[in-house]
Coordinates of C-alpha atoms and ligand atoms in Angstrom, one line a residue:
C1 CA -4.3 -3.5 -23.1
E2 CA -1.2 -2.4 -25.0
K3 CA -3.2 -0.3 -27.4
R4 CA -4.8 1.5 -24.5
R5 CA -1.5 1.9 -22.8
N6 CA 0.1 3.5 -25.9
S7 CA -2.8 5.9 -26.5
A8 CA -3.2 6.9 -22.9
G9 CA -0.5 9.4 -22.1
S10 CA -0.9 12.3 -24.5
P11 CA 0.8 14.8 -22.1
D12 CA 3.6 12.5 -21.4
T13 CA 6.7 13.7 -23.4
R14 CA 7.7 10.1 -24.2
S15 CA 4.3 9.4 -25.8
Q16 CA 4.6 12.6 -27.7
S17 CA 8.0 11.9 -29.0
F18 CA 6.9 8.3 -29.8
L19 CA 4.1 9.8 -31.9
V20 CA 6.3 12.3 -33.5
I21 CA 8.7 9.5 -34.6
A22 CA 5.8 7.3 -35.6
S23 CA 4.5 10.1 -37.8
E24 CA 8.0 10.5 -39.2
V25 CA 8.0 6.8 -40.1
A26 CA 4.6 7.1 -41.6
C27 CA 5.7 10.1 -43.6
A28 CA 8.8 8.4 -44.8
T29 CA 7.0 5.1 -45.6
T30 CA 4.0 6.5 -47.4
G31 CA 5.3 9.8 -48.7
P32 CA 4.0 13.2 -47.8
G33 CA 0.4 13.7 -48.7
S34 CA -0.3 10.0 -49.1
E35 CA -3.8 9.0 -48.0
L36 CA -2.3 6.0 -46.3
M37 CA -0.6 8.1 -43.7
P38 CA -3.6 8.9 -41.6
R39 CA -4.7 5.3 -41.7
F40 CA -1.3 4.1 -40.7
C41 CA -1.4 6.3 -37.6
G42 CA -5.1 6.4 -37.1
S43 CA -5.2 3.8 -34.4
I44 CA -2.7 5.4 -32.2
I45 CA -3.0 9.1 -32.7
S46 CA -4.5 11.9 -30.7
A47 CA -4.9 15.5 -31.7
T48 CA -1.3 16.1 -30.7
A49 CA -0.1 13.4 -33.0
R50 CA -2.1 14.8 -35.9
R51 CA -0.4 18.1 -35.4
C52 CA 3.0 16.3 -35.4
I53 CA 2.0 14.6 -38.6
F54 CA 1.1 17.9 -40.2
L55 CA 4.5 19.2 -39.3
N56 CA 6.3 16.2 -40.6
H57 CA 4.1 16.1 -43.7
H58 CA 6.3 18.7 -45.3
R59 CA 9.6 17.0 -44.7
A60 CA 11.3 14.9 -47.2
P61 CA 11.2 11.2 -46.3
T62 CA 14.9 10.9 -46.0
A63 CA 15.1 9.9 -42.3
L64 CA 13.4 6.5 -42.5
P65 CA 16.2 4.3 -41.1
V66 CA 16.9 6.6 -38.3
A67 CA 13.3 7.1 -37.4
L68 CA 12.6 3.3 -37.5
A69 CA 15.6 2.6 -35.3
T70 CA 14.5 5.1 -32.7
L71 CA 11.0 3.8 -32.9
S72 CA 12.0 0.3 -32.2
T73 CA 14.3 1.4 -29.3
M74 CA 11.4 3.2 -27.8
A75 CA 9.2 0.2 -28.2
E76 CA 11.7 -1.8 -26.4
T77 CA 12.0 0.7 -23.5
E78 CA 9.5 0.0 -20.7
P79 CA 6.3 2.1 -21.0
M80 CA 4.9 3.7 -17.9
K81 CA 4.1 0.9 -15.5
K82 CA 0.6 0.5 -13.9
A83 CA 0.0 -0.7 -10.4
L84 CA -3.4 -1.7 -8.9
I85 CA -3.7 -1.5 -5.1
S86 CA -6.4 -2.9 -2.9
G87 CA -6.5 -1.1 0.4
I88 CA -5.1 2.1 -1.2
T89 CA -6.9 4.3 1.4
G90 CA -5.1 2.7 4.3
Q91 CA -1.8 3.6 5.9
D92 CA 0.3 1.3 3.7
G93 CA -1.8 2.0 0.6
S94 CA -1.0 5.7 0.9
Y95 CA 2.7 5.3 1.4
L96 CA 2.9 2.7 -1.4
T97 CA 1.0 5.1 -3.8
E98 CA 3.5 7.9 -3.0
F99 CA 6.4 5.6 -3.6
L100 CA 5.1 4.2 -6.9
L101 CA 4.2 7.7 -8.2
S102 CA 7.8 8.8 -7.4
K103 CA 8.9 5.8 -9.5
G104 CA 6.8 7.0 -12.5
Y105 CA 4.0 4.5 -12.1
E106 CA 0.3 5.1 -12.9
V107 CA -1.4 4.0 -9.7
H108 CA -5.0 2.6 -9.6
G109 CA -6.7 2.0 -6.3
I110 CA -9.7 0.1 -5.4
I111 CA -11.8 1.9 -2.8
R112 CA -14.9 0.8 -0.9
R113 CA -18.0 2.8 -1.1
S114 CA -18.7 4.5 2.2
S115 CA -21.2 7.2 3.3
N116 CA -18.2 9.2 4.6
F117 CA -15.2 10.0 2.6
N118 CA -12.4 7.6 3.4
T119 CA -9.6 9.1 1.3
Q120 CA -8.0 11.4 3.8
R121 CA -4.7 9.7 3.6
L122 CA -4.6 10.3 -0.2
E123 CA -5.8 13.9 -0.2
H124 CA -2.3 15.4 -0.5
I125 CA -1.6 13.4 -3.7
Y126 CA -5.0 13.6 -5.2
I127 CA -5.3 15.3 -8.6
D128 CA -8.7 15.7 -10.1
P129 CA -9.0 12.9 -12.8
H130 CA -10.3 15.6 -15.3
N131 CA -6.7 16.8 -15.2
S132 CA -4.7 14.8 -17.7
S133 CA -1.6 14.8 -15.5
A134 CA -3.4 12.7 -12.8
R135 CA -1.6 9.4 -12.3
M136 CA -3.5 8.1 -9.3
K137 CA -7.0 6.8 -10.2
L138 CA -9.6 5.5 -7.8
H139 CA -12.2 2.9 -8.6
Y140 CA -15.1 1.6 -6.5
G141 CA -14.7 -2.1 -5.7
D142 CA -14.4 -4.5 -2.8
L143 CA -12.5 -7.6 -2.0
T144 CA -15.8 -9.3 -1.4
D145 CA -16.9 -8.6 -4.9
A146 CA -15.2 -10.9 -7.4
S147 CA -16.9 -9.4 -10.5
A148 CA -15.6 -5.9 -9.6
L149 CA -12.1 -7.2 -9.1
R150 CA -12.2 -9.0 -12.4
K151 CA -13.5 -5.9 -14.1
W152 CA -10.8 -3.6 -12.8
V153 CA -8.0 -6.0 -13.5
D154 CA -9.2 -6.6 -17.0
S155 CA -9.8 -2.9 -17.8
I156 CA -6.8 -1.4 -16.1
C157 CA -4.3 -4.1 -17.3
P158 CA -1.9 -3.6 -14.4
D159 CA 1.7 -4.8 -14.4
E160 CA 1.7 -5.1 -10.6
V161 CA -1.1 -5.9 -8.2
Y162 CA -0.7 -5.2 -4.5
N163 CA -3.3 -6.8 -2.2
L164 CA -3.2 -4.6 0.9
G165 CA -6.9 -4.5 1.6
A166 CA -8.1 -6.1 4.8
Q167 CA -10.2 -5.9 7.9
S168 CA -6.9 -5.5 9.6
H169 CA -7.8 -5.1 13.3
V170 CA -7.0 -8.2 15.3
G171 CA -9.3 -7.4 18.2
V172 CA -12.2 -6.6 15.9
S173 CA -11.7 -9.9 14.0
F174 CA -13.0 -11.8 17.1
E175 CA -16.2 -9.8 16.9
N176 CA -16.6 -9.9 13.1
P177 CA -15.0 -13.2 12.2
D178 CA -17.1 -14.1 9.1
Y179 CA -16.5 -10.7 7.6
T180 CA -12.8 -10.8 8.4
A181 CA -12.4 -14.2 6.7
D182 CA -14.4 -13.1 3.7
V183 CA -12.2 -10.0 3.1
V184 CA -8.8 -11.2 4.2
A185 CA -8.8 -14.9 3.1
T186 CA -11.4 -15.3 0.4
G187 CA -10.7 -11.7 -0.8
A188 CA -7.1 -12.6 -1.5
L189 CA -8.3 -15.7 -3.4
R190 CA -10.7 -13.6 -5.5
L191 CA -8.0 -11.2 -6.5
L192 CA -5.6 -14.0 -7.3
E193 CA -8.3 -15.5 -9.5
A194 CA -8.9 -12.2 -11.2
V195 CA -5.2 -11.9 -12.0
R196 CA -4.9 -15.5 -13.1
T197 CA -7.8 -15.4 -15.5
H198 CA -6.6 -12.1 -16.8
I199 CA -3.2 -13.6 -17.6
E200 CA -4.8 -16.6 -19.1
T201 CA -7.0 -14.6 -21.5
T202 CA -4.5 -11.9 -22.4
G203 CA -1.1 -13.6 -22.1
R204 CA 0.1 -10.5 -20.3
K205 CA 2.6 -10.6 -17.4
V206 CA 1.2 -9.5 -14.1
R207 CA 3.0 -9.6 -10.7
Y208 CA 1.1 -10.0 -7.5
Y209 CA 2.0 -9.0 -3.9
Q210 CA 0.2 -10.4 -0.9
A211 CA 0.3 -8.5 2.4
G212 CA 1.1 -11.1 4.9
S213 CA 1.4 -10.5 8.6
S214 CA 3.6 -11.5 11.5
E215 CA 0.3 -12.3 13.3
M216 CA 0.5 -15.6 11.4
Y217 CA 3.3 -16.7 13.8
G218 CA 1.0 -16.0 16.8
A219 CA 2.1 -18.4 19.5
T220 CA 5.4 -19.5 18.0
P221 CA 8.2 -17.8 19.9
P222 CA 10.7 -15.3 18.3
P223 CA 12.8 -14.8 16.4
Q224 CA 10.4 -15.6 13.5
D225 CA 11.6 -16.0 9.9
E226 CA 10.3 -17.4 6.6
N227 CA 10.7 -21.0 7.9
T228 CA 9.0 -20.5 11.3
V229 CA 5.8 -22.5 11.8
F230 CA 2.6 -20.5 11.8
H231 CA 0.4 -20.7 14.9
P232 CA -2.3 -18.0 14.3
R233 CA -4.2 -16.8 17.4
S234 CA -7.2 -14.8 15.9
P235 CA -9.7 -15.1 13.1
Y236 CA -7.6 -12.3 11.4
A237 CA -4.4 -14.3 11.7
V238 CA -6.0 -17.5 10.5
S239 CA -7.4 -15.7 7.5
K240 CA -3.9 -14.2 6.7
V241 CA -2.4 -17.8 6.9
A242 CA -5.1 -18.8 4.3
A243 CA -4.2 -15.9 2.1
H244 CA -0.5 -16.7 2.4
W245 CA -1.1 -20.3 1.2
Y246 CA -3.4 -19.3 -1.5
T247 CA -0.6 -17.1 -2.8
V248 CA 1.9 -19.9 -2.6
N249 CA -0.5 -22.3 -4.3
Y250 CA -1.2 -19.9 -7.2
R251 CA 2.6 -19.6 -7.6
E252 CA 3.1 -23.3 -7.7
A253 CA -0.1 -24.3 -9.6
Y254 CA -0.2 -21.6 -12.3
G255 CA 3.4 -20.2 -12.3
L256 CA 2.0 -16.9 -11.1
F257 CA 4.6 -14.3 -10.1
A258 CA 3.2 -14.0 -6.6
C259 CA 5.1 -12.9 -3.4
N260 CA 4.1 -12.9 0.2
G261 CA 5.6 -10.1 2.3
I262 CA 5.4 -11.2 5.9
L263 CA 5.4 -7.7 7.5
F264 CA 5.9 -7.2 11.2
N265 CA 4.0 -4.3 12.8
H266 CA 4.6 -1.1 11.0
E267 CA 3.4 2.3 12.2
S268 CA 3.4 6.0 11.2
P269 CA 1.5 9.2 11.8
R270 CA -1.1 7.7 9.3
R271 CA -1.7 4.6 11.5
G272 CA -5.4 4.0 12.3
E273 CA -6.3 5.4 15.6
N274 CA -7.5 2.1 17.2
F275 CA -4.1 0.4 16.8
V276 CA -2.1 0.7 20.1
T277 CA 0.8 2.9 18.9
R278 CA -1.4 5.5 17.4
K279 CA -3.9 5.3 20.2
I280 CA -1.0 6.1 22.6
T281 CA 0.5 9.0 20.5
R282 CA -2.9 10.5 19.9
A283 CA -3.5 10.4 23.7
V284 CA 0.0 11.9 24.4
G285 CA -0.8 14.9 22.2
R286 CA -4.2 15.4 23.6
I287 CA -3.2 15.0 27.2
K288 CA -0.2 17.3 26.8
I289 CA -2.5 20.0 25.2
G290 CA -5.2 19.5 27.9
L291 CA -7.9 17.9 25.8
Q292 CA -7.8 14.5 27.5
K293 CA -7.1 13.1 31.0
K294 CA -7.0 9.3 30.7
L295 CA -6.0 6.6 28.3
F296 CA -7.6 3.2 28.6
L297 CA -5.6 0.3 27.3
G298 CA -5.5 -3.6 27.5
N299 CA -2.5 -5.8 27.7
L300 CA 0.7 -3.8 28.2
K301 CA 3.0 -6.8 28.3
A302 CA 2.7 -7.8 24.6
S303 CA 5.9 -7.2 22.7
R304 CA 6.1 -6.2 19.0
D305 CA 8.7 -5.5 16.4
W306 CA 7.6 -2.0 15.4
G307 CA 9.0 -0.4 12.2
F308 CA 8.1 2.6 10.0
A309 CA 5.4 1.9 7.3
G310 CA 7.2 4.2 4.8
D311 CA 10.2 1.9 4.9
Y312 CA 8.1 -1.2 4.5
V313 CA 6.3 -0.3 1.3
E314 CA 9.7 -0.2 -0.5
A315 CA 10.2 -3.8 0.5
M316 CA 6.9 -4.7 -1.1
W317 CA 7.9 -3.1 -4.4
L318 CA 11.4 -4.7 -4.3
M319 CA 9.9 -8.2 -4.0
L320 CA 8.1 -7.6 -7.3
Q321 CA 11.2 -6.4 -9.2
Q322 CA 13.1 -9.7 -8.8
D323 CA 13.7 -12.4 -11.3
K324 CA 11.8 -15.0 -9.3
P325 CA 8.8 -14.7 -6.9
D326 CA 9.5 -15.5 -3.3
D327 CA 8.3 -14.9 0.3
Y328 CA 10.1 -12.5 2.6
V329 CA 10.0 -11.4 6.3
V330 CA 10.1 -7.6 6.7
A331 CA 11.1 -6.5 10.2
T332 CA 13.4 -4.3 12.3
E333 CA 14.6 -7.2 14.4
D334 CA 14.1 -5.1 17.5
S335 CA 11.1 -5.5 19.8
H336 CA 9.5 -3.6 22.6
T337 CA 6.5 -4.1 24.9
V338 CA 3.5 -1.8 24.8
E339 CA 4.7 -0.5 28.2
E340 CA 8.0 0.5 26.7
F341 CA 6.2 2.3 23.9
L342 CA 4.2 4.2 26.6
E343 CA 7.4 5.1 28.4
E344 CA 9.0 6.4 25.3
A345 CA 6.0 8.3 24.0
F346 CA 4.9 10.0 27.3
G347 CA 8.6 10.5 28.2
Y348 CA 9.1 12.4 24.9
V349 CA 6.8 15.2 26.1
G350 CA 8.0 15.0 29.7
L351 CA 5.1 13.1 31.2
N352 CA 4.9 9.9 33.2
W353 CA 2.5 7.4 31.6
Q354 CA 1.5 5.8 34.9
D355 CA -0.4 9.0 35.8
Y356 CA -2.7 8.7 32.8
V357 CA -3.1 5.0 31.8
E358 CA -5.8 2.8 33.1
I359 CA -6.4 -0.8 32.2
D360 CA -9.7 -1.7 30.6
P361 CA -10.3 -5.5 30.3
R362 CA -12.5 -4.7 27.2
Y363 CA -9.2 -4.4 25.3
F364 CA -7.9 -7.8 26.2
R365 CA -8.1 -10.3 23.4
P366 CA -9.6 -13.8 23.8
S367 CA -6.2 -15.2 22.8
E368 CA -3.2 -12.9 22.7
V369 CA 0.0 -12.9 20.7
D370 CA 2.7 -12.3 23.3
N371 CA 5.9 -11.8 21.5
L372 CA 6.8 -11.0 17.9
R373 CA 10.4 -10.2 16.7
G374 CA 11.3 -10.9 13.1
S375 CA 14.5 -12.1 11.5
S376 CA 14.7 -10.3 8.2
A377 CA 18.1 -11.6 7.1
K378 CA 16.8 -12.9 3.8
I379 CA 15.4 -9.6 2.5
R380 CA 18.4 -7.7 3.8
E381 CA 20.9 -10.1 2.1
L382 CA 19.0 -10.8 -1.1
L383 CA 17.2 -7.6 -1.9
G384 CA 19.4 -5.2 0.0
W385 CA 16.5 -3.8 2.0
K386 CA 16.9 -2.4 5.6
P387 CA 14.8 -0.2 7.8
K388 CA 15.8 3.5 8.0
V389 CA 13.7 4.5 11.0
D390 CA 14.4 3.0 14.4
F391 CA 12.1 2.6 17.4
K392 CA 12.9 6.0 19.1
Q393 CA 12.7 7.9 15.8
L394 CA 9.3 6.2 15.0
V395 CA 7.9 7.2 18.4
A396 CA 9.2 10.8 18.1
M397 CA 7.8 11.1 14.6
M398 CA 4.3 9.9 15.7
V399 CA 4.2 12.0 18.9
E400 CA 5.3 15.2 17.1
S401 CA 2.7 14.7 14.5
D402 CA 0.0 14.1 17.1
L403 CA 1.1 17.1 19.2
E404 CA 0.6 19.3 16.1
R405 CA -2.8 17.8 15.5
A406 CA -3.9 18.3 19.1
K407 CA -2.9 21.9 18.9
R408 CA -5.2 22.4 15.9
E409 CA -8.0 20.6 17.8
K410 CA -7.5 22.9 20.8
V411 CA -8.1 25.9 18.6
L412 CA -11.3 24.4 17.3
A413 CA -12.4 23.4 20.9
D414 CA -11.5 26.8 22.3
N415 CA -13.5 28.6 19.7
G416 CA -16.6 26.3 20.2
Y417 CA -16.3 24.5 16.9
I418 CA -16.0 21.1 18.5
A419 CA -16.5 19.8 22.1
S420 CA -13.1 19.1 23.8
H421 CA -13.9 15.4 24.1
Q422 CA -14.7 15.2 20.4
Q423 CA -12.1 14.3 17.9
P424 CA -12.5 15.9 14.5
Ligands
GDD501 N1 -5.4 -2.1 19.5 C1 -5.1 -2.1 20.8 N2 -4.1 -2.9 21.2 C2 -3.8 -2.9 22.5 C3 -4.5 -2.1 23.4 N3 -3.9 -2.3 24.7 C4 -3.0 -3.2 24.5 N4 -2.9 -3.6 23.2 C5 -2.0 -4.6 22.7 O1 -1.1 -4.1 21.8 C6 -0.7 -5.1 20.9 C7 -0.7 -4.5 19.5 O2 -2.0 -4.3 19.1 P1 -2.4 -3.6 17.7 O3 -1.7 -2.3 17.7 O4 -3.8 -3.6 17.6 O5 -1.6 -4.4 16.6 P2 -1.6 -6.0 16.4 O6 -2.6 -6.7 17.0 O7 -0.2 -6.4 16.7 O8 -1.8 -6.1 14.8 C8 -1.2 -5.2 13.9 O9 0.0 -5.7 13.4 C9 -0.1 -6.9 12.6 C10 1.3 -7.3 12.1 O10 1.8 -8.1 13.1 C11 -1.0 -6.6 11.4 O11 -1.1 -7.7 10.6 C12 -2.4 -6.2 11.9 O12 -3.2 -5.8 10.8 C13 -2.2 -4.9 12.8 O13 -1.7 -3.9 12.0 C14 -1.6 -6.3 21.1 O14 -0.9 -7.2 21.8 C15 -2.8 -5.7 21.9 O15 -3.4 -6.7 22.8 C16 -5.5 -1.2 23.0 O16 -6.1 -0.4 23.7 N5 -5.8 -1.3 21.6

């Protein structure tokens, strides 16, 4: 793993200077022209390094102590970190990727094979892998496929693994319970096992983040914190509880650096369109522009602690930067009903939601989670995290983005490229 890491980044200035200094050491140690020199560097050099060696070849080997000292300092400095993300194509995966790239990471993502492209949320950061500056790399795999997970962990050699992959729709989990359990619960176990066996065979250090959910609290009344009893109310939530405890168990049994982030609802313009917030803001945009007349919803009385996904991915990363692994609730500590969300979103564009919303019992769940509001004192105090976007700002951000999108749709519809009821 370390060999691959060192030889990987030829365009990276740090790698280049590392190689320059390595060649200087080689030169000083073996003397210019010595046949030992290429062998000394042979295992780590690229064409760039050979050029460096050629240049250094002609220098007198006077700088050995300096070069050696610099080399050992560089070896002590952290190399570019690698993260592996399951669920990279989702809302959180795309924000986390942006965040980690901005921190200088190389980001690897596991994507599921699909007959349609499912990488829309990553398009703006995608760089063709043929380009050596690409730091985001995608690999086909699936949380239901243990051998693929093992293969990617073993070949990528990540420093941090973020398990964000899921069948994440609570309502759908009642209709697809086996699949949900397989991906959400056993999927987490498979990834933990892949990480554990990798650590066992290589002796490397790998940190693991498990995406937990406030759905685990289910019927337990708010405020909910790290000590609140779980009472899950759907196959999805039960599976998340299993994943939570698998993570705790791997921490206790094997000493794995594994953290659970118990995230309350977090939304954004990239939220999937069948979650209630995005379903509402999409409809607000389309109704305002004249592309839609009605919005069908289920239970409007449910209350959620809604934050901004962009804020929450920082919390995930922070958990893995600590000295000790632990579990943290991530929440705004402010909750609103679906009805209040409707009021805010329709009100933002000067419309009255009652004129457009109809109740469709199809969207009621067999057992509902009525009230979620987190207490995030632990992460605020210990890790210094706090949300930057509040409820009103979140709704405004989502409505504005969906208004723009609806305007573009209108152009397509008006020019006959799509039917007005169709969503591109
Ligand atoms: N999806 C949806 N929900 C509706 C609708 N009408 C009312 N709701 C209600 O709106 C609430 C929120 O539903 P979702 O947006 O689907 O989110 P969720 O069930 O709270 O789950 C989300 O948050 C969890 C964190 O607490 C996540 O773990 C989960 O994956 C998902 O992102 C629920 O009480 C749901 O019954 C509708 O038409 N569609």
